[in-house]
């Protein structure tokens, strides 16, 4: 993600937070994709930082993983609601 032409350093740690929340629920990438109603390849691409999710996908992922969207996207707030 880019903020005013520069990479947002908080966004760069999104893949690690996604992996941490997924593993905390005992989900694999395929199960996460099904539960979050997204393409099966997306979870792998997001965790490997090969792609950045759009806002609606961050919200879907956060809801599925039962974490705050602000924490998942940027590391703000507390992780678990």
mmCIF file of N, CA and C in Angstrom:
data_model
loop_
_atom_site.group_PDB
_atom_site.id
_atom_site.type_symbol
_atom_site.label_atom_id
_atom_site.label_comp_id
_atom_site.label_asym_id
_atom_site.label_seq_id
_atom_site.Cartn_x
_atom_site.Cartn_y
_atom_site.Cartn_z
ATOM 1 N N UNK A 1 0.844 -1.185 0.000
ATOM 2 C CA UNK A 1 0.000 0.000 0.000
ATOM 3 C C UNK A 1 0.883 1.239 0.000
ATOM 4 N N UNK A 2 0.417 2.238 -0.683
ATOM 5 C CA UNK A 2 1.190 3.465 -0.806
ATOM 6 C C UNK A 2 0.409 4.611 -0.197
ATOM 7 N N UNK A 3 1.076 5.408 0.596
ATOM 8 C CA UNK A 3 0.483 6.595 1.192
ATOM 9 C C UNK A 3 1.268 7.801 0.710
ATOM 10 N N UNK A 4 0.620 8.668 -0.039
ATOM 11 C CA UNK A 4 1.253 9.872 -0.573
ATOM 12 C C UNK A 4 2.558 9.556 -1.300
ATOM 13 N N UNK A 5 2.537 8.503 -2.099
ATOM 14 C CA UNK A 5 3.698 8.177 -2.914
ATOM 15 C C UNK A 5 4.785 7.386 -2.218
ATOM 16 N N UNK A 6 4.621 7.102 -0.935
ATOM 17 C CA UNK A 6 5.622 6.333 -0.190
ATOM 18 C C UNK A 6 4.987 5.072 0.381
ATOM 19 N N UNK A 7 5.731 3.989 0.469
ATOM 20 C CA UNK A 7 5.187 2.792 1.099
ATOM 21 C C UNK A 7 4.856 3.057 2.565
ATOM 22 N N UNK A 8 3.751 2.526 3.005
ATOM 23 C CA UNK A 8 3.354 2.672 4.396
ATOM 24 C C UNK A 8 4.040 1.568 5.195
ATOM 25 N N UNK A 9 4.945 1.907 6.104
ATOM 26 C CA UNK A 9 5.690 0.879 6.838
ATOM 27 C C UNK A 9 4.799 -0.037 7.670
ATOM 28 N N UNK A 10 3.675 0.456 8.137
ATOM 29 C CA UNK A 10 2.782 -0.392 8.928
ATOM 30 C C UNK A 10 2.119 -1.450 8.056
ATOM 31 N N UNK A 11 1.868 -1.117 6.790
ATOM 32 C CA UNK A 11 1.232 -2.065 5.882
ATOM 33 C C UNK A 11 2.189 -3.198 5.536
ATOM 34 N N UNK A 12 3.469 -2.934 5.559
ATOM 35 C CA UNK A 12 4.459 -3.935 5.169
ATOM 36 C C UNK A 12 4.466 -5.139 6.100
ATOM 37 N N UNK A 13 3.939 -5.005 7.294
ATOM 38 C CA UNK A 13 3.889 -6.131 8.223
ATOM 39 C C UNK A 13 2.527 -6.831 8.208
ATOM 40 N N UNK A 14 1.662 -6.450 7.263
ATOM 41 C CA UNK A 14 0.357 -7.097 7.110
ATOM 42 C C UNK A 14 0.476 -8.613 6.938
ATOM 43 N N UNK A 15 1.365 -9.120 6.071
ATOM 44 C CA UNK A 15 1.455 -10.576 5.893
ATOM 45 C C UNK A 15 1.729 -11.333 7.192
ATOM 46 N N UNK A 16 2.577 -10.800 8.043
ATOM 47 C CA UNK A 16 2.886 -11.473 9.313
ATOM 48 C C UNK A 16 1.673 -11.475 10.234
ATOM 49 N N UNK A 17 0.921 -10.376 10.273
ATOM 50 C CA UNK A 17 -0.280 -10.330 11.119
ATOM 51 C C UNK A 17 -1.354 -11.277 10.587
ATOM 52 N N UNK A 18 -1.491 -11.351 9.275
ATOM 53 C CA UNK A 18 -2.456 -12.257 8.671
ATOM 54 C C UNK A 18 -2.125 -13.706 9.040
ATOM 55 N N UNK A 19 -0.866 -14.068 8.906
ATOM 56 C CA UNK A 19 -0.418 -15.429 9.232
ATOM 57 C C UNK A 19 -0.650 -15.733 10.722
ATOM 58 N N UNK A 20 -0.306 -14.776 11.590
ATOM 59 C CA UNK A 20 -0.461 -14.968 13.039
ATOM 60 C C UNK A 20 -1.931 -15.204 13.404
ATOM 61 N N UNK A 21 -2.824 -14.387 12.856
ATOM 62 C CA UNK A 21 -4.244 -14.518 13.169
ATOM 63 C C UNK A 21 -4.814 -15.819 12.594
ATOM 64 N N UNK A 22 -4.382 -16.190 11.403
ATOM 65 C CA UNK A 22 -4.848 -17.430 10.780
ATOM 66 C C UNK A 22 -4.434 -18.633 11.615
ATOM 67 N N UNK A 23 -3.170 -18.662 12.005
ATOM 68 C CA UNK A 23 -2.663 -19.787 12.797
ATOM 69 C C UNK A 23 -3.299 -19.836 14.188
ATOM 70 N N UNK A 24 -3.629 -18.676 14.760
ATOM 71 C CA UNK A 24 -4.270 -18.640 16.073
ATOM 72 C C UNK A 24 -5.622 -19.342 16.052
ATOM 73 N N UNK A 25 -6.284 -19.334 14.897
ATOM 74 C CA UNK A 25 -7.569 -20.026 14.769
ATOM 75 C C UNK A 25 -7.409 -21.441 14.243
ATOM 76 N N UNK A 26 -6.178 -21.831 13.938
ATOM 77 C CA UNK A 26 -5.936 -23.181 13.439
ATOM 78 C C UNK A 26 -6.393 -23.404 12.008
ATOM 79 N N UNK A 27 -6.429 -22.335 11.218
ATOM 80 C CA UNK A 27 -6.858 -22.440 9.819
ATOM 81 C C UNK A 27 -5.664 -22.574 8.892
ATOM 82 N N UNK A 28 -5.832 -23.321 7.809
ATOM 83 C CA UNK A 28 -4.824 -23.293 6.754
ATOM 84 C C UNK A 28 -5.278 -22.254 5.724
ATOM 85 N N UNK A 29 -4.479 -22.023 4.722
ATOM 86 C CA UNK A 29 -4.805 -20.967 3.753
ATOM 87 C C UNK A 29 -6.079 -21.269 2.979
ATOM 88 N N UNK A 30 -6.290 -22.521 2.654
ATOM 89 C CA UNK A 30 -7.494 -22.891 1.912
ATOM 90 C C UNK A 30 -8.739 -22.654 2.755
ATOM 91 N N UNK A 31 -8.704 -23.062 4.007
ATOM 92 C CA UNK A 31 -9.843 -22.858 4.902
ATOM 93 C C UNK A 31 -10.123 -21.367 5.099
ATOM 94 N N UNK A 32 -9.068 -20.577 5.215
ATOM 95 C CA UNK A 32 -9.236 -19.125 5.338
ATOM 96 C C UNK A 32 -9.910 -18.562 4.102
ATOM 97 N N UNK A 33 -9.474 -18.973 2.930
ATOM 98 C CA UNK A 33 -10.048 -18.476 1.680
ATOM 99 C C UNK A 33 -11.538 -18.797 1.597
ATOM 100 N N UNK A 34 -11.903 -20.020 1.952
ATOM 101 C CA UNK A 34 -13.308 -20.423 1.905
ATOM 102 C C UNK A 34 -14.119 -19.613 2.919
ATOM 103 N N UNK A 35 -13.626 -19.515 4.144
ATOM 104 C CA UNK A 35 -14.351 -18.798 5.196
ATOM 105 C C UNK A 35 -14.494 -17.309 4.889
ATOM 106 N N UNK A 36 -13.483 -16.721 4.255
ATOM 107 C CA UNK A 36 -13.509 -15.289 3.949
ATOM 108 C C UNK A 36 -14.145 -14.990 2.593
ATOM 109 N N UNK A 37 -14.622 -16.040 1.906
ATOM 110 C CA UNK A 37 -15.285 -15.884 0.606
ATOM 111 C C UNK A 37 -14.410 -15.155 -0.403
ATOM 112 N N UNK A 38 -13.203 -15.662 -0.583
ATOM 113 C CA UNK A 38 -12.295 -15.073 -1.566
ATOM 114 C C UNK A 38 -11.621 -16.187 -2.353
ATOM 115 N N UNK A 39 -10.944 -15.815 -3.398
ATOM 116 C CA UNK A 39 -10.289 -16.802 -4.251
ATOM 117 C C UNK A 39 -9.242 -17.576 -3.453
ATOM 118 N N UNK A 40 -9.108 -18.875 -3.708
ATOM 119 C CA UNK A 40 -8.151 -19.698 -2.954
ATOM 120 C C UNK A 40 -6.702 -19.227 -3.047
ATOM 121 N N UNK A 41 -6.330 -18.609 -4.139
ATOM 122 C CA UNK A 41 -4.951 -18.140 -4.292
ATOM 123 C C UNK A 41 -4.647 -16.877 -3.486
ATOM 124 N N UNK A 42 -5.683 -16.139 -3.121
ATOM 125 C CA UNK A 42 -5.456 -14.859 -2.456
ATOM 126 C C UNK A 42 -4.754 -14.979 -1.115
ATOM 127 N N UNK A 43 -5.144 -15.932 -0.293
ATOM 128 C CA UNK A 43 -4.527 -16.057 1.036
ATOM 129 C C UNK A 43 -3.023 -16.258 0.911
ATOM 130 N N UNK A 44 -2.613 -17.100 -0.009
ATOM 131 C CA UNK A 44 -1.177 -17.336 -0.211
ATOM 132 C C UNK A 44 -0.497 -16.078 -0.724
ATOM 133 N N UNK A 45 -1.115 -15.406 -1.661
ATOM 134 C CA UNK A 45 -0.509 -14.187 -2.220
ATOM 135 C C UNK A 45 -0.384 -13.088 -1.169
ATOM 136 N N UNK A 46 -1.387 -12.960 -0.302
ATOM 137 C CA UNK A 46 -1.341 -11.932 0.743
ATOM 138 C C UNK A 46 -0.278 -12.264 1.788
ATOM 139 N N UNK A 47 -0.183 -13.536 2.180
ATOM 140 C CA UNK A 47 0.814 -13.925 3.183
ATOM 141 C C UNK A 47 2.232 -13.846 2.651
ATOM 142 N N UNK A 48 2.401 -14.014 1.371
ATOM 143 C CA UNK A 48 3.732 -13.942 0.768
ATOM 144 C C UNK A 48 4.068 -12.536 0.280
ATOM 145 N N UNK A 49 3.195 -11.584 0.548
ATOM 146 C CA UNK A 49 3.372 -10.182 0.146
ATOM 147 C C UNK A 49 3.500 -10.032 -1.365
ATOM 148 N N UNK A 50 2.886 -10.957 -2.110
ATOM 149 C CA UNK A 50 2.887 -10.868 -3.572
ATOM 150 C C UNK A 50 1.754 -9.975 -4.063
ATOM 151 N N UNK A 51 0.805 -9.673 -3.180
ATOM 152 C CA UNK A 51 -0.327 -8.807 -3.515
ATOM 153 C C UNK A 51 -0.831 -8.157 -2.240
ATOM 154 N N UNK A 52 -1.506 -7.037 -2.396
ATOM 155 C CA UNK A 52 -2.117 -6.341 -1.266
ATOM 156 C C UNK A 52 -3.631 -6.388 -1.440
ATOM 157 N N UNK A 53 -4.355 -6.749 -0.390
ATOM 158 C CA UNK A 53 -5.819 -6.832 -0.516
ATOM 159 C C UNK A 53 -6.465 -5.454 -0.544
ATOM 160 N N UNK A 54 -7.582 -5.384 -1.200
ATOM 161 C CA UNK A 54 -8.393 -4.162 -1.170
ATOM 162 C C UNK A 54 -9.060 -4.072 0.207
ATOM 163 N N UNK A 55 -9.571 -2.903 0.512
ATOM 164 C CA UNK A 55 -10.161 -2.652 1.831
ATOM 165 C C UNK A 55 -11.264 -3.647 2.170
ATOM 166 N N UNK A 56 -12.144 -3.943 1.222
ATOM 167 C CA UNK A 56 -13.242 -4.851 1.534
ATOM 168 C C UNK A 56 -12.718 -6.243 1.888
ATOM 169 N N UNK A 57 -11.602 -6.667 1.280
ATOM 170 C CA UNK A 57 -11.026 -7.966 1.622
ATOM 171 C C UNK A 57 -10.366 -7.941 3.000
ATOM 172 N N UNK A 58 -9.752 -6.824 3.363
ATOM 173 C CA UNK A 58 -9.187 -6.701 4.706
ATOM 174 C C UNK A 58 -10.307 -6.842 5.731
ATOM 175 N N UNK A 59 -11.442 -6.204 5.471
ATOM 176 C CA UNK A 59 -12.573 -6.297 6.391
ATOM 177 C C UNK A 59 -13.120 -7.724 6.457
ATOM 178 N N UNK A 60 -13.231 -8.400 5.304
ATOM 179 C CA UNK A 60 -13.696 -9.790 5.284
ATOM 180 C C UNK A 60 -12.736 -10.687 6.053
ATOM 181 N N UNK A 61 -11.445 -10.493 5.828
ATOM 182 C CA UNK A 61 -10.438 -11.293 6.524
ATOM 183 C C UNK A 61 -10.495 -11.051 8.028
ATOM 184 N N UNK A 62 -10.579 -9.788 8.429
ATOM 185 C CA UNK A 62 -10.632 -9.449 9.855
ATOM 186 C C UNK A 62 -11.866 -10.063 10.506
ATOM 187 N N UNK A 63 -12.993 -10.005 9.834
ATOM 188 C CA UNK A 63 -14.216 -10.590 10.365
ATOM 189 C C UNK A 63 -14.063 -12.101 10.506
ATOM 190 N N UNK A 64 -13.513 -12.735 9.490
ATOM 191 C CA UNK A 64 -13.305 -14.184 9.519
ATOM 192 C C UNK A 64 -12.331 -14.583 10.617
ATOM 193 N N UNK A 65 -11.274 -13.801 10.785
ATOM 194 C CA UNK A 65 -10.229 -14.119 11.765
ATOM 195 C C UNK A 65 -10.549 -13.597 13.161
ATOM 196 N N UNK A 66 -11.664 -12.887 13.274
ATOM 197 C CA UNK A 66 -12.101 -12.313 14.562
ATOM 198 C C UNK A 66 -11.065 -11.374 15.162
ATOM 199 N N UNK A 67 -10.524 -10.509 14.302
ATOM 200 C CA UNK A 67 -9.577 -9.487 14.748
ATOM 201 C C UNK A 67 -10.068 -8.129 14.259
ATOM 202 N N UNK A 68 -9.491 -7.089 14.779
ATOM 203 C CA UNK A 68 -9.822 -5.731 14.370
ATOM 204 C C UNK A 68 -9.254 -5.462 12.972
ATOM 205 N N UNK A 69 -10.043 -4.862 12.062
ATOM 206 C CA UNK A 69 -9.507 -4.506 10.744
ATOM 207 C C UNK A 69 -8.312 -3.557 10.844
ATOM 208 N N UNK A 70 -8.327 -2.638 11.822
ATOM 209 C CA UNK A 70 -7.205 -1.708 11.998
ATOM 210 C C UNK A 70 -5.939 -2.448 12.397
ATOM 211 N N UNK A 71 -6.098 -3.467 13.241
ATOM 212 C CA UNK A 71 -4.924 -4.250 13.634
ATOM 213 C C UNK A 71 -4.411 -5.065 12.462
ATOM 214 N N UNK A 72 -5.316 -5.723 11.739
ATOM 215 C CA UNK A 72 -4.885 -6.557 10.629
ATOM 216 C C UNK A 72 -4.178 -5.736 9.557
ATOM 217 N N UNK A 73 -4.726 -4.610 9.204
ATOM 218 C CA UNK A 73 -4.145 -3.796 8.127
ATOM 219 C C UNK A 73 -2.892 -3.054 8.561
ATOM 220 N N UNK A 74 -2.924 -2.453 9.751
ATOM 221 C CA UNK A 74 -1.840 -1.545 10.123
ATOM 222 C C UNK A 74 -1.186 -1.807 11.484
ATOM 223 N N UNK A 75 -1.664 -2.785 12.228
ATOM 224 C CA UNK A 75 -1.088 -3.048 13.526
ATOM 225 C C UNK A 75 -1.563 -2.091 14.598
ATOM 226 N N UNK A 76 -2.645 -1.373 14.324
ATOM 227 C CA UNK A 76 -3.213 -0.430 15.289
ATOM 228 C C UNK A 76 -4.266 -1.129 16.122
ATOM 229 N N UNK A 77 -4.505 -0.624 17.300
ATOM 230 C CA UNK A 77 -5.561 -1.182 18.130
ATOM 231 C C UNK A 77 -5.087 -2.510 18.732
ATOM 232 N N UNK A 78 -5.976 -3.232 19.325
ATOM 233 C CA UNK A 78 -5.650 -4.538 19.869
ATOM 234 C C UNK A 78 -6.057 -5.604 18.853
ATOM 235 N N UNK A 79 -5.331 -6.703 18.764
ATOM 236 C CA UNK A 79 -5.637 -7.672 17.731
ATOM 237 C C UNK A 79 -7.002 -8.345 17.854
ATOM 238 N N UNK A 80 -7.346 -8.829 19.026
ATOM 239 C CA UNK A 80 -8.582 -9.585 19.176
ATOM 240 C C UNK A 80 -9.647 -8.720 19.790
ATOM 241 N N UNK A 81 -10.816 -8.764 19.168
ATOM 242 C CA UNK A 81 -11.950 -7.950 19.629
ATOM 243 C C UNK A 81 -12.628 -8.594 20.813
#
